[in-house]
Structures are given as structure tokens and as C-alpha cells.
């Protein structure tokens, strides 16, 4: 019975414990086990004592105690102000006490660890609350005498104590659980902040519970005062009779409470340890914040270093023309250095002779000193004379040696002076020759960016009305021809103001005709500043290649707010405003100029209230038709007002297809008629179809153009098709591969324009795109861990090991083939075949890496599920994003490359893959059919076979091609290596493609000149 004192409880006082979670920590279980065993032993002893008491007093004894508040005897006290205790001996002989624990009520209040100590101190006060055995006997006699007092059972109090003991055990469980949560916080870094928030909430709850416990303390103190008062009022006789019984029960209660005090002291220590760990968590959070700040600072520094590196590369390119000259100078300097070395050796020899003379001089001085000492001594005269003679002979010998050494030194010095004079003369000659060669330096050695910047400067002066049109034309031709005098004039203008520079240029009067064409590209994209797809690569790649062939190439772009301005060189706004027509009124446009990879570029910024190109993205706006028709009209207005006379205006895709009808219907009538129009459609799936009324905004005649033979859409007569209008009005129409040019002539591939293309088939041709072989070069690629070439493939294996570590693929079998795929996950790319290729690769014993994402939500969700499925797979990894640096590494590491497109106008990935030695596995369509030829196709010459192809767009066709590729890789390693080397040596540069465009341009210009002369 005494063991049940461990959980003292006031039924209405409000002391309780929050209900814990059902988890039972190990430490709590062990502690509760020890306590319960101790309680059973004590319960047994208390039962024996009760049996003895029952034999002594067989009648039931009742103790009635009424507790009144100290301030008023008549006022009722709430919350257990009255305690009724009834002491009833057990009815059975075994002395078992019925379990009355259910009589106690446990109210749900919040409780925390910091309140345990106060509850323990409250339990300790039971010693003074419980009556002694003498008091019980006295009250028993009073009951027999007929006195009436309220009855309270001792078993009820014991049941309440049991419930309190259970609450303490639950508190122990809560404490251990909190410690486990703290350990989890320290080990799980990602959940650190969430766990800290939970602990802060618990601390707040602790403060609230402390307030509740403080209130309970006040109630306990009131009860103690009331009990003390009752004790004083009891008769002394009753105290004497009940003394023995109270000692027994009181001592057992005190022992139990002492045990509780010890346990609560342990709980206090654990609470302090928990607080220390919480403080450590806070310190850890501060350190994490400091590390985040340092990481941000390092990223800013890295970006600054990258910008400086870009500037350094530009400066390095400017120094290229001087390399040969420096090499010759270095050879002459080396010869002079050899002469200087000889002279220095002679000087060193002279210095050595001087040192010897110095030593001789010291010896002479010593001899003279000795002579003086000899004169001062009292030696015999004969001995002195002998010594004098010896000394004189030595002095004479030394003087002769000094004279010889002086002569030798003078000769060496003379030779040294002659060598220095020769060196100076040679150096002066080199300087004169260097200055003469710098004046005679061919202008072709200057970088293309220099001539582009010069061209933009001349155009800016003309548009700002600082030079006349004739002078501008003359200077443009000189810059076009890369005349050395215009270069010298430009370099001489450094440090001069603009008016002085203009005057210096106007002194140049020499004129000659240019040998190349003047080509202007008007497009919506240009890599790398504004790139969405392959269009940007074509504009920059084709432009640079034509520029290298001697043509004057200029680009006109919209000035997007989201383009990469840091990739534009010498970006500045001209001090002019070009007005262009739109929606019945004139709008101003700000003109910017700059260079991109050596090409001169004009940027048009409209002053339009709709902020046409300040949308945060290039395409995808609801008014794209309006945006790009405005840009097309403004671009032609810029050319017209600048007085340019280009030979070719090359427009791209539907965004600038308006150029062709605008040029022929509006600007030719104004005298701007020097150019022929070339239109390239990169993908016939996008045609920019819109209601015919929208065409009037840019100034075109809707009734004139909305006709079947002009711009009227072939499927909807109330709509216009910009691509169709460009096909009809252009002199040259191209697409991006010969096979795709054949495919779009069919009803399925032409997307409604097959009839129009057939009608204009004589001017329609397909030219395969190229790639930038400088940017995609495994022997110089800075993104690779190890560079390599077709002659040295060891670096490819090293990059394969790097990518495996990077994406956490298994590296146990280094020879296992790696299949790569880099693509946009859209239906055009054959997403169902890409999905099949993943599983087929694993079935064949390979590894698969996918890099790319999808703008189509359901496709993105599908591949996210596949990525989660293979998240921890040792041989497959899906990276649903685009990362330029990682794409370089995947190209270099992969052994095979999957491109199972439904249709592909050109495709660049197969060319890049072969450039990096990754054998392509493609479907025979579009540009893939023009660049990849099957290894097993006997109709193809052996030197052109470079990959594996399939025709039908199904899983069987792809599986067959993959099986053949794996068979070559596994069983014929020598043939496979030869195939890799052959692919890496193929030329996919823009040179051949640019030559075909050049031929088309020249034929069109020649026909125009011939017709004009008739």
C-alpha cells in the first residue's frame, strides 16, 4: 500500500500530465521496471501490517476530517478544500486492498519537463498532510461514541496516489522521448529548423505550465495550513493512541517520497542537459547562416572572375596578329642575349683579375709594413740589406703583374663597350623594323570584332547626321574591305573627342569597290545572348562563317529585357530615335549597337505602351503576332533611314516572315530596292497563323494579301499565314536539311503548306545546318575533366568515370557501355521511345543517363515518376533539367547517344555526339537521315557509315538498332574504336553550309543585276 504514495494527486486541484505518445523509450522502461518492483515489495509489507491492525481492531474505523480555509470558517473552499478519508480494513483474509485507482481523475493539462521538480516538492509534503495512526484510533473511538464526521476512505487517497505515480512514469517517458528528438535534430541537418521550432513551442508550453504549477503550490500551502490547524485542535489522547499506527504508515510514505525526490533530481539534471543541447543547436544554426553568407560571397567572386576571364580572352584574341612578329623579335633578342652573355663572361673574367690585383695590393701593403718593421728593428745591417733586396724584388714583380693585369682589364672593358654598342645598335634596328612592320601590318590580321565596331561607329555618325550619306558609304566600303588606312585612322583617334575623330576619318578619300556581299540577318534569336532553340545557333554560326568568307554581315534583333547583356560587347545606345508605323500612328524606337562574337548587331527597343519586349521571356505571349510584326516593320525602317544598301536580307521563321511582304509592298516603292530576300523556316510546325485583320497593324493591305496565292492560310480563309507569305514573297526559301525539305512537301510534313511549297519548289532548297566546332571541341573543352582527341581517347574513359561519380552510377564494371540522351521531352522527340530505351539499355547490360525536361505537364510528371523509380538504381539516372556544363560532360562520357525523334528538321545533338566520340542511334528522319548512316547499310560507302539507324517509330525498330550497337561494342572493340575515331574526324562545321548559302546569295544577286541591265 505504501508504494502507491508515489503519485500524490489532488482530485480537483488541477495537477496533471499531458498525455504522452504511445512510444515507450528504452531508458524509461528500465526505470519504471525498477520502481514497480520496489513498489510490490513495499506493498507486501504494508499488507502484513494491515493484517496485524485488523486483528487488533476488527471493527471498521473511520476518520472524518474537515478542512476550512484560514480566513473564514463559514466560507466554502473550492477545489478539494474538503478531504474525506475512510479507513476500511479488507474483507478477505489475504489482506489485499481493492484497486481504487479509477476513482482518481486525471485532468488534461499541458506539462513540460521543467515542472517536474515542483511537482516532486509538492509530493514531498504528503508527510505533513497524512494523519498519524493515533489520530485514526482516536477518531475510531469518537465514531463509536456517536460523533458524526464526514467519511473519507483511505483507499481513495491511495488510488489518487497511484494515478500520480503513473503520471510521473509518463513524464519520464516524455523526457526520454524529448532526448531522442534532440538526438534526431543533431543528426538530421535538413530538418534542423523544423525541429528547433518544435522545441521553441515546447519551451513556450513549459512557461505556461510553470504558471499552473505555481498556482498549485499556493493551493497546497493553503491545505497545509488547514491541516496544521486541525492537528492543534485534536485531543492529546487521540494523538497518543494513534501514534503507533501513524508511525508505520508515515515512515513508509516518507521512504517512498524520498525515492521520488531522488528521481526528480535526476530529471532536473536531464532538463539542464537538454537546455545545453538546445543552446548548441542555436549555435549550429548561427554557424549555418554564416556559411550561407560566405557561400554567397564566393559565388559573387566567381562571377566576377568569370567576367574578368572573358575580358582577358577578348584581349588575348586581339594579340593574335602580333604573335609572328613577337616570335621573330624573340629570336633576335635571343641572339643578342647570347652576345650579352659572352660580354658578361668577359666582364666576370675582368672582375676576377681585379680581385687578384686587389689581393696582390694587399700583399704589397703587408710587405711594406714588414719593411717598416724591419727598418725599425735593430737587426744587423747585412740582414737588413738582404731583406730590403728581397722586398724590392717582390715589389718589382708585383708592379709588373699589376701593370699586366691593368692592361688586360682595359682590353676587356674595351671589348665590353664594343659589345654593348653593338647590342644597342641591333636593338635600335629591331625597334625601327618593328615600327615599320606595324605600319605595314595587313589589316586582315585585325579581329572581326574590330571591324564590326568600326562599322557600327560609322553608321552611328551617319544616323546622328554627323557625316553625309556619300561619306558614310565611302567609309563603309573601306571598313568592308578592311583598308589599313581606316584602321590606322581609328587607332589614331584614341584620346580624341568625337568631332576630331570625325574630321580625321573625313580626310580619307580613297575609294574602291568591295569584293563581297552585304548580308543582313533579321531574326528573333541569336546565340548566346537570346537563344531558345536551334535558330539562335544558326544566326550566329552562319553569320560568323560568312564573315570569315569576306562578306559584310550584320544582325538586327529585338532588345529583350531577359537577354544576356553581359555577352554583348561594347553595348551602347545611339543618340537617335527611329520612328516606325504601327496601328495607325508613329512610334519611336531606341537603337542600340554592340558586337556578339565579332558580329555587329543592332538592337531595337520600341517606345510602345505595351512594352512589347519587356515581358521576361522571348516567346509565348498572347500578342506575339503583334510584337514581331512591329519588330519587322521597325527593322526595315532602320535600314531605310540608315541609307543601307544590302544585297541580301535574310529573315528566319514566322517571327520575321513579315519582312518579305513589307519589303516588296512598301519599301521598294520608296526606293529601298537593293536587296533580295532569303527566308529560312527552321520548323514548319510553327507558322504564326492569326486573324487577317491583325495584319493591318504593321501597315500591310489585308485585302491585297488575304488571297489564296499570297498570305491567306490554306486551312482557314479568314486567317493569314506569315510563313506562307514569306514563301510567296521571298527570292530564296530554305529549310535546315535536304530530307526535311522533301518531307514538308508531303501533306503530313508540310502542316498545310505542302501545296504552296510545291508551287514554289524552284526556289526552295534544304541546307543542313552546322555546329560551332570551336565551342564543341573535346580537345579544348573547359567543361571536361580531361580533354581528348581522335588520336588520344584515354580522356574519354576518364570523363566516363567522372560522370559516374557525379550522378552516382555504379563504377564496378568500367567497360559497361553508357548510353546518353539530351533532349526536350516533347512528342516530337519520341518520348515513348526514350522511355523504352531506358529499360532496353538496362536489359542489354548498359547504363543510361538522361538530361532534359518537358514543357508538357503530363510528360514531365511521367518522367518524374520514372526518375523516382530509378533514384537509387546503380545503372540509370534521369536528370530532369538542363545544365550546359553537364551536357558537355555527358557528350564526352557516353559511348552511344539515343535520338529517336518522330520528326527532326535538322538536329544538332547527333553532330555534337559524334564530335565527342559518342556513336548515335537515330531514327531515319529529317536532318538525322542526312547526317547519320548505318554501319550495316551496304548501299552507303564505308567511309560515310557512322552510326545506327531505324525507320519505323516503334519499340521493335529501336530495340533492333540498340541490340546491333551493343553487339559491336561488346564483341568488336577494335571496330568500335575505329568507328569512334571516324565520327570524331567528320566535319560538321558551318563552312560547307555557309558555302551553299553563299552560292544561293550570289546567284540571286547575279540574276537581279542581269535583269536590271536588260
mmCIF file of N, CA, C and O in Angstrom, residues 859-935:
data_model
loop_
_atom_site.group_PDB
_atom_site.id
_atom_site.type_symbol
_atom_site.label_atom_id
_atom_site.label_comp_id
_atom_site.label_asym_id
_atom_site.label_seq_id
_atom_site.Cartn_x
_atom_site.Cartn_y
_atom_site.Cartn_z
ATOM 1 N N UNK A 859 3.789 14.899 -69.441
ATOM 2 C CA UNK A 859 5.050 14.228 -69.782
ATOM 3 C C UNK A 859 6.072 14.444 -68.677
ATOM 4 O O UNK A 859 6.794 13.523 -68.284
ATOM 5 N N UNK A 860 6.119 15.666 -68.150
ATOM 6 C CA UNK A 860 7.041 15.940 -67.045
ATOM 7 C C UNK A 860 6.717 15.081 -65.831
ATOM 8 O O UNK A 860 7.614 14.516 -65.192
ATOM 9 N N UNK A 861 5.432 14.936 -65.510
ATOM 10 C CA UNK A 861 5.040 14.109 -64.356
ATOM 11 C C UNK A 861 5.397 12.643 -64.587
ATOM 12 O O UNK A 861 5.849 11.940 -63.670
ATOM 13 N N UNK A 862 5.188 12.174 -65.828
ATOM 14 C CA UNK A 862 5.506 10.780 -66.132
ATOM 15 C C UNK A 862 6.999 10.503 -65.921
ATOM 16 O O UNK A 862 7.374 9.511 -65.284
ATOM 17 N N UNK A 863 7.857 11.381 -66.417
ATOM 18 C CA UNK A 863 9.288 11.147 -66.280
ATOM 19 C C UNK A 863 9.774 11.419 -64.860
ATOM 20 O O UNK A 863 10.791 10.865 -64.443
ATOM 21 N N UNK A 864 9.067 12.246 -64.120
ATOM 22 C CA UNK A 864 9.403 12.395 -62.703
ATOM 23 C C UNK A 864 9.160 11.078 -61.963
ATOM 24 O O UNK A 864 9.934 10.688 -61.075
ATOM 25 N N UNK A 865 8.072 10.385 -62.323
ATOM 26 C CA UNK A 865 7.825 9.073 -61.727
ATOM 27 C C UNK A 865 8.907 8.067 -62.090
ATOM 28 O O UNK A 865 9.355 7.282 -61.246
ATOM 29 N N UNK A 866 9.353 8.085 -63.356
ATOM 30 C CA UNK A 866 10.432 7.178 -63.760
ATOM 31 C C UNK A 866 11.720 7.533 -63.029
ATOM 32 O O UNK A 866 12.472 6.658 -62.588
ATOM 33 N N UNK A 867 11.977 8.830 -62.893
ATOM 34 C CA UNK A 867 13.194 9.263 -62.181
ATOM 35 C C UNK A 867 13.169 8.809 -60.732
ATOM 36 O O UNK A 867 14.189 8.366 -60.188
ATOM 37 N N UNK A 868 12.015 8.892 -60.086
ATOM 38 C CA UNK A 868 11.913 8.427 -58.698
ATOM 39 C C UNK A 868 12.105 6.920 -58.617
ATOM 40 O O UNK A 868 12.696 6.415 -57.654
ATOM 41 N N UNK A 869 11.605 6.214 -59.624
ATOM 42 C CA UNK A 869 11.766 4.754 -59.632
ATOM 43 C C UNK A 869 13.236 4.352 -59.715
ATOM 44 O O UNK A 869 13.675 3.386 -59.080
ATOM 45 N N UNK A 870 14.018 5.102 -60.501
ATOM 46 C CA UNK A 870 15.436 4.789 -60.679
ATOM 47 C C UNK A 870 16.345 5.653 -59.800
ATOM 48 O O UNK A 870 17.529 5.776 -60.090
ATOM 49 N N UNK A 871 15.771 6.251 -58.756
ATOM 50 C CA UNK A 871 16.541 7.191 -57.940
ATOM 51 C C UNK A 871 17.790 6.560 -57.349
ATOM 52 O O UNK A 871 18.848 7.187 -57.285
ATOM 53 N N UNK A 872 17.676 5.328 -56.896
ATOM 54 C CA UNK A 872 18.817 4.648 -56.271
ATOM 55 C C UNK A 872 19.327 3.481 -57.120
ATOM 56 O O UNK A 872 20.050 2.619 -56.609
ATOM 57 N N UNK A 873 18.954 3.447 -58.373
ATOM 58 C CA UNK A 873 19.384 2.359 -59.255
ATOM 59 C C UNK A 873 20.857 2.553 -59.621
ATOM 60 O O UNK A 873 21.295 3.678 -59.903
ATOM 61 N N UNK A 874 21.642 1.496 -59.632
ATOM 62 C CA UNK A 874 23.082 1.667 -59.911
ATOM 63 C C UNK A 874 23.405 1.939 -61.370
ATOM 64 O O UNK A 874 24.539 2.317 -61.677
ATOM 65 N N UNK A 875 22.426 1.769 -62.286
ATOM 66 C CA UNK A 875 22.767 1.871 -63.707
ATOM 67 C C UNK A 875 21.847 2.805 -64.494
ATOM 68 O O UNK A 875 21.905 2.795 -65.740
ATOM 69 N N UNK A 876 21.024 3.602 -63.869
ATOM 70 C CA UNK A 876 20.148 4.526 -64.593
ATOM 71 C C UNK A 876 19.944 5.786 -63.762
ATOM 72 O O UNK A 876 19.772 5.716 -62.549
ATOM 73 N N UNK A 877 19.984 6.907 -64.457
ATOM 74 C CA UNK A 877 19.764 8.178 -63.766
ATOM 75 C C UNK A 877 19.093 9.166 -64.715
ATOM 76 O O UNK A 877 19.529 9.339 -65.857
ATOM 77 N N UNK A 878 18.009 9.814 -64.249
ATOM 78 C CA UNK A 878 17.274 10.793 -65.030
ATOM 79 C C UNK A 878 17.410 12.157 -64.350
ATOM 80 O O UNK A 878 17.029 12.314 -63.184
ATOM 81 N N UNK A 879 17.959 13.124 -65.076
ATOM 82 C CA UNK A 879 18.160 14.482 -64.554
ATOM 83 C C UNK A 879 17.222 15.406 -65.324
ATOM 84 O O UNK A 879 17.504 15.802 -66.447
ATOM 85 N N UNK A 880 16.087 15.730 -64.714
ATOM 86 C CA UNK A 880 15.020 16.455 -65.404
ATOM 87 C C UNK A 880 15.265 17.959 -65.312
ATOM 88 O O UNK A 880 14.558 18.695 -64.609
ATOM 89 N N UNK A 881 16.276 18.413 -66.012
ATOM 90 C CA UNK A 881 16.648 19.832 -66.065
ATOM 91 C C UNK A 881 17.554 20.008 -67.279
ATOM 92 O O UNK A 881 17.800 19.061 -68.018
ATOM 93 N N UNK A 882 18.008 21.242 -67.488
ATOM 94 C CA UNK A 882 19.048 21.451 -68.497
ATOM 95 C C UNK A 882 20.226 22.150 -67.840
ATOM 96 O O UNK A 882 20.070 23.159 -67.154
ATOM 97 N N UNK A 883 21.391 21.590 -68.048
ATOM 98 C CA UNK A 883 22.630 22.116 -67.470
ATOM 99 C C UNK A 883 23.681 22.083 -68.578
ATOM 100 O O UNK A 883 24.085 21.005 -69.029
ATOM 101 N N UNK A 884 24.118 23.262 -69.034
ATOM 102 C CA UNK A 884 25.037 23.332 -70.179
ATOM 103 C C UNK A 884 26.358 22.631 -69.868
ATOM 104 O O UNK A 884 26.871 21.858 -70.687
ATOM 105 N N UNK A 885 26.921 22.888 -68.679
ATOM 106 C CA UNK A 885 28.196 22.261 -68.323
ATOM 107 C C UNK A 885 28.050 20.746 -68.245
ATOM 108 O O UNK A 885 28.915 19.995 -68.729
ATOM 109 N N UNK A 886 26.947 20.279 -67.669
ATOM 110 C CA UNK A 886 26.741 18.832 -67.561
ATOM 111 C C UNK A 886 26.505 18.198 -68.918
ATOM 112 O O UNK A 886 26.896 17.049 -69.151
ATOM 113 N N UNK A 887 25.907 18.932 -69.850
ATOM 114 C CA UNK A 887 25.692 18.372 -71.192
ATOM 115 C C UNK A 887 27.031 18.093 -71.875
ATOM 116 O O UNK A 887 27.183 17.050 -72.545
ATOM 117 N N UNK A 888 27.998 18.957 -71.716
ATOM 118 C CA UNK A 888 29.328 18.712 -72.299
ATOM 119 C C UNK A 888 29.925 17.418 -71.734
ATOM 120 O O UNK A 888 30.518 16.622 -72.456
ATOM 121 N N UNK A 889 29.760 17.236 -70.437
ATOM 122 C CA UNK A 889 30.332 16.055 -69.790
ATOM 123 C C UNK A 889 29.631 14.774 -70.231
ATOM 124 O O UNK A 889 30.274 13.733 -70.422
ATOM 125 N N UNK A 890 28.308 14.833 -70.429
ATOM 126 C CA UNK A 890 27.571 13.638 -70.875
ATOM 127 C C UNK A 890 27.958 13.281 -72.308
ATOM 128 O O UNK A 890 28.128 12.102 -72.647
ATOM 129 N N UNK A 891 28.080 14.284 -73.173
ATOM 130 C CA UNK A 891 28.545 14.001 -74.546
ATOM 131 C C UNK A 891 29.902 13.297 -74.523
ATOM 132 O O UNK A 891 30.138 12.340 -75.272
ATOM 133 N N UNK A 892 30.804 13.773 -73.669
ATOM 134 C CA UNK A 892 32.154 13.210 -73.640
ATOM 135 C C UNK A 892 32.177 11.819 -73.008
ATOM 136 O O UNK A 892 33.003 10.981 -73.380
ATOM 137 N N UNK A 893 31.300 11.558 -72.061
ATOM 138 C CA UNK A 893 31.355 10.298 -71.316
ATOM 139 C C UNK A 893 30.585 9.164 -71.995
ATOM 140 O O UNK A 893 30.920 7.991 -71.810
ATOM 141 N N UNK A 894 29.553 9.484 -72.752
ATOM 142 C CA UNK A 894 28.680 8.438 -73.293
ATOM 143 C C UNK A 894 29.354 7.695 -74.439
ATOM 144 O O UNK A 894 30.107 8.262 -75.228
ATOM 145 N N UNK A 895 29.034 6.412 -74.540
ATOM 146 C CA UNK A 895 29.507 5.581 -75.655
ATOM 147 C C UNK A 895 28.523 5.602 -76.817
ATOM 148 O O UNK A 895 28.920 5.469 -77.971
ATOM 149 N N UNK A 896 27.228 5.751 -76.488
ATOM 150 C CA UNK A 896 26.182 5.801 -77.513
ATOM 151 C C UNK A 896 25.228 6.937 -77.159
ATOM 152 O O UNK A 896 25.125 7.350 -75.997
ATOM 153 N N UNK A 897 24.501 7.419 -78.191
ATOM 154 C CA UNK A 897 23.584 8.536 -77.981
ATOM 155 C C UNK A 897 22.261 8.227 -78.668
ATOM 156 O O UNK A 897 22.239 7.907 -79.867
ATOM 157 N N UNK A 898 21.167 8.345 -77.915
ATOM 158 C CA UNK A 898 19.837 7.987 -78.411
ATOM 159 C C UNK A 898 19.111 9.241 -78.901
ATOM 160 O O UNK A 898 18.963 10.216 -78.159
ATOM 161 N N UNK A 899 18.626 9.209 -80.185
ATOM 162 C CA UNK A 899 17.825 10.314 -80.736
ATOM 163 C C UNK A 899 16.687 9.700 -81.549
ATOM 164 O O UNK A 899 16.759 9.628 -82.792
ATOM 165 N N UNK A 900 15.600 9.223 -80.917
ATOM 166 C CA UNK A 900 14.525 8.520 -81.634
ATOM 167 C C UNK A 900 13.377 9.458 -82.043
ATOM 168 O O UNK A 900 12.205 9.189 -81.757
ATOM 169 N N UNK A 901 13.660 10.565 -82.718
ATOM 170 C CA UNK A 901 12.665 11.608 -82.999
ATOM 171 C C UNK A 901 11.584 11.114 -83.956
ATOM 172 O O UNK A 901 11.839 10.330 -84.878
ATOM 173 N N UNK A 902 10.346 11.633 -83.751
ATOM 174 C CA UNK A 902 9.264 11.384 -84.696
ATOM 175 C C UNK A 902 9.536 12.146 -85.994
ATOM 176 O O UNK A 902 9.344 11.633 -87.084
ATOM 177 N N UNK A 903 9.943 13.406 -85.857
ATOM 178 C CA UNK A 903 10.466 14.164 -86.993
ATOM 179 C C UNK A 903 11.511 15.121 -86.442
ATOM 180 O O UNK A 903 11.458 15.556 -85.292
ATOM 181 N N UNK A 904 12.495 15.438 -87.271
ATOM 182 C CA UNK A 904 13.624 16.268 -86.832
ATOM 183 C C UNK A 904 14.083 17.120 -88.012
ATOM 184 O O UNK A 904 14.736 16.606 -88.927
ATOM 185 N N UNK A 905 13.713 18.419 -88.021
ATOM 186 C CA UNK A 905 14.120 19.262 -89.167
ATOM 187 C C UNK A 905 15.614 19.175 -89.450
ATOM 188 O O UNK A 905 16.009 19.010 -90.601
ATOM 189 N N UNK A 906 16.434 19.309 -88.432
ATOM 190 C CA UNK A 906 17.879 19.169 -88.639
ATOM 191 C C UNK A 906 18.484 18.333 -87.513
ATOM 192 O O UNK A 906 18.948 17.231 -87.729
ATOM 193 N N UNK A 907 18.458 18.867 -86.309
ATOM 194 C CA UNK A 907 19.088 18.185 -85.185
ATOM 195 C C UNK A 907 20.567 18.511 -85.102
ATOM 196 O O UNK A 907 21.298 18.415 -86.089
ATOM 197 N N UNK A 908 20.982 18.921 -83.910
ATOM 198 C CA UNK A 908 22.394 19.207 -83.675
ATOM 199 C C UNK A 908 23.038 18.211 -82.724
ATOM 200 O O UNK A 908 24.258 18.052 -82.725
ATOM 201 N N UNK A 909 22.219 17.533 -81.909
ATOM 202 C CA UNK A 909 22.803 16.653 -80.894
ATOM 203 C C UNK A 909 23.570 15.496 -81.507
ATOM 204 O O UNK A 909 24.590 15.065 -80.951
ATOM 205 N N UNK A 910 23.100 14.969 -82.644
ATOM 206 C CA UNK A 910 23.825 13.849 -83.255
ATOM 207 C C UNK A 910 25.193 14.308 -83.757
ATOM 208 O O UNK A 910 26.176 13.558 -83.695
ATOM 209 N N UNK A 911 25.275 15.566 -84.238
ATOM 210 C CA UNK A 911 26.562 16.075 -84.710
ATOM 211 C C UNK A 911 27.514 16.311 -83.536
ATOM 212 O O UNK A 911 28.702 15.969 -83.607
ATOM 213 N N UNK A 912 26.981 16.886 -82.456
ATOM 214 C CA UNK A 912 27.817 17.122 -81.275
ATOM 215 C C UNK A 912 28.274 15.796 -80.672
ATOM 216 O O UNK A 912 29.437 15.651 -80.257
ATOM 217 N N UNK A 913 27.355 14.801 -80.614
ATOM 218 C CA UNK A 913 27.712 13.493 -80.057
ATOM 219 C C UNK A 913 28.862 12.871 -80.830
ATOM 220 O O UNK A 913 29.832 12.366 -80.245
ATOM 221 N N UNK A 914 28.793 12.899 -82.163
ATOM 222 C CA UNK A 914 29.877 12.330 -82.956
ATOM 223 C C UNK A 914 31.168 13.128 -82.793
ATOM 224 O O UNK A 914 32.259 12.560 -82.795
ATOM 225 N N UNK A 915 31.049 14.438 -82.619
ATOM 226 C CA UNK A 915 32.230 15.282 -82.385
ATOM 227 C C UNK A 915 32.963 14.834 -81.113
ATOM 228 O O UNK A 915 34.184 14.924 -81.025
ATOM 229 N N UNK A 916 32.203 14.318 -80.127
ATOM 230 C CA UNK A 916 32.788 13.877 -78.859
ATOM 231 C C UNK A 916 32.983 12.358 -78.790
ATOM 232 O O UNK A 916 33.280 11.827 -77.722
ATOM 233 N N UNK A 917 32.795 11.653 -79.919
ATOM 234 C CA UNK A 917 33.065 10.222 -79.956
ATOM 235 C C UNK A 917 31.964 9.374 -79.382
ATOM 236 O O UNK A 917 32.213 8.249 -78.933
ATOM 237 N N UNK A 918 30.714 9.861 -79.397
ATOM 238 C CA UNK A 918 29.567 9.083 -78.948
ATOM 239 C C UNK A 918 28.781 8.654 -80.185
ATOM 240 O O UNK A 918 28.306 9.493 -80.954
ATOM 241 N N UNK A 919 28.648 7.357 -80.388
ATOM 242 C CA UNK A 919 28.039 6.819 -81.611
ATOM 243 C C UNK A 919 26.527 7.025 -81.550
ATOM 244 O O UNK A 919 25.872 6.589 -80.592
ATOM 245 N N UNK A 920 25.906 7.680 -82.549
ATOM 246 C CA UNK A 920 24.470 7.967 -82.497
ATOM 247 C C UNK A 920 23.614 6.768 -82.889
ATOM 248 O O UNK A 920 23.971 5.989 -83.784
ATOM 249 N N UNK A 921 22.477 6.638 -82.212
ATOM 250 C CA UNK A 921 21.427 5.669 -82.574
ATOM 251 C C UNK A 921 20.184 6.502 -82.845
ATOM 252 O O UNK A 921 19.575 7.048 -81.916
ATOM 253 N N UNK A 922 19.783 6.637 -84.135
ATOM 254 C CA UNK A 922 18.768 7.614 -84.519
ATOM 255 C C UNK A 922 17.711 6.974 -85.410
ATOM 256 O O UNK A 922 17.920 5.911 -86.005
ATOM 257 N N UNK A 923 16.581 7.676 -85.479
ATOM 258 C CA UNK A 923 15.565 7.291 -86.456
ATOM 259 C C UNK A 923 15.816 8.050 -87.751
ATOM 260 O O UNK A 923 16.182 9.225 -87.734
ATOM 261 N N UNK A 924 15.601 7.392 -88.886
ATOM 262 C CA UNK A 924 15.891 7.987 -90.188
ATOM 263 C C UNK A 924 14.779 8.976 -90.537
ATOM 264 O O UNK A 924 13.751 8.614 -91.103
ATOM 265 N N UNK A 925 15.011 10.246 -90.160
ATOM 266 C CA UNK A 925 14.058 11.302 -90.472
ATOM 267 C C UNK A 925 14.796 12.631 -90.496
ATOM 268 O O UNK A 925 15.755 12.842 -89.735
ATOM 269 N N UNK A 926 14.378 13.541 -91.372
ATOM 270 C CA UNK A 926 14.909 14.890 -91.402
ATOM 271 C C UNK A 926 16.421 14.937 -91.459
ATOM 272 O O UNK A 926 17.090 14.207 -92.190
ATOM 273 N N UNK A 927 16.988 15.854 -90.633
ATOM 274 C CA UNK A 927 18.437 16.033 -90.620
ATOM 275 C C UNK A 927 19.186 14.839 -90.073
ATOM 276 O O UNK A 927 20.386 14.665 -90.364
ATOM 277 N N UNK A 928 18.506 13.981 -89.289
ATOM 278 C CA UNK A 928 19.157 12.763 -88.807
ATOM 279 C C UNK A 928 19.499 11.848 -89.976
ATOM 280 O O UNK A 928 20.557 11.207 -89.996
ATOM 281 N N UNK A 929 18.604 11.773 -90.963
ATOM 282 C CA UNK A 929 18.843 10.938 -92.129
ATOM 283 C C UNK A 929 19.967 11.491 -93.005
ATOM 284 O O UNK A 929 20.609 10.741 -93.738
ATOM 285 N N UNK A 930 20.218 12.806 -92.917
ATOM 286 C CA UNK A 930 21.268 13.427 -93.737
ATOM 287 C C UNK A 930 22.628 13.433 -93.054
ATOM 288 O O UNK A 930 23.624 13.791 -93.694
ATOM 289 N N UNK A 931 22.691 13.059 -91.772
ATOM 290 C CA UNK A 931 23.974 13.143 -91.054
ATOM 291 C C UNK A 931 24.415 11.825 -90.435
ATOM 292 O O UNK A 931 25.587 11.676 -90.086
ATOM 293 N N UNK A 932 23.511 10.844 -90.292
ATOM 294 C CA UNK A 932 23.860 9.555 -89.691
ATOM 295 C C UNK A 932 23.535 8.449 -90.691
ATOM 296 O O UNK A 932 22.406 8.372 -91.189
ATOM 297 N N UNK A 933 24.540 7.580 -90.959
ATOM 298 C CA UNK A 933 24.380 6.499 -91.925
ATOM 299 C C UNK A 933 24.745 5.186 -91.241
ATOM 300 O O UNK A 933 25.784 5.081 -90.576
ATOM 301 N N UNK A 934 23.904 4.186 -91.435
ATOM 302 C CA UNK A 934 24.004 2.943 -90.682
ATOM 303 C C UNK A 934 25.282 2.174 -91.007
ATOM 304 O O UNK A 934 25.709 2.093 -92.169
ATOM 305 N N UNK A 935 25.850 1.613 -89.955
ATOM 306 C CA UNK A 935 27.080 0.836 -90.086
ATOM 307 C C UNK A 935 26.882 -0.389 -90.964
ATOM 308 O O UNK A 935 27.795 -0.804 -91.704
#
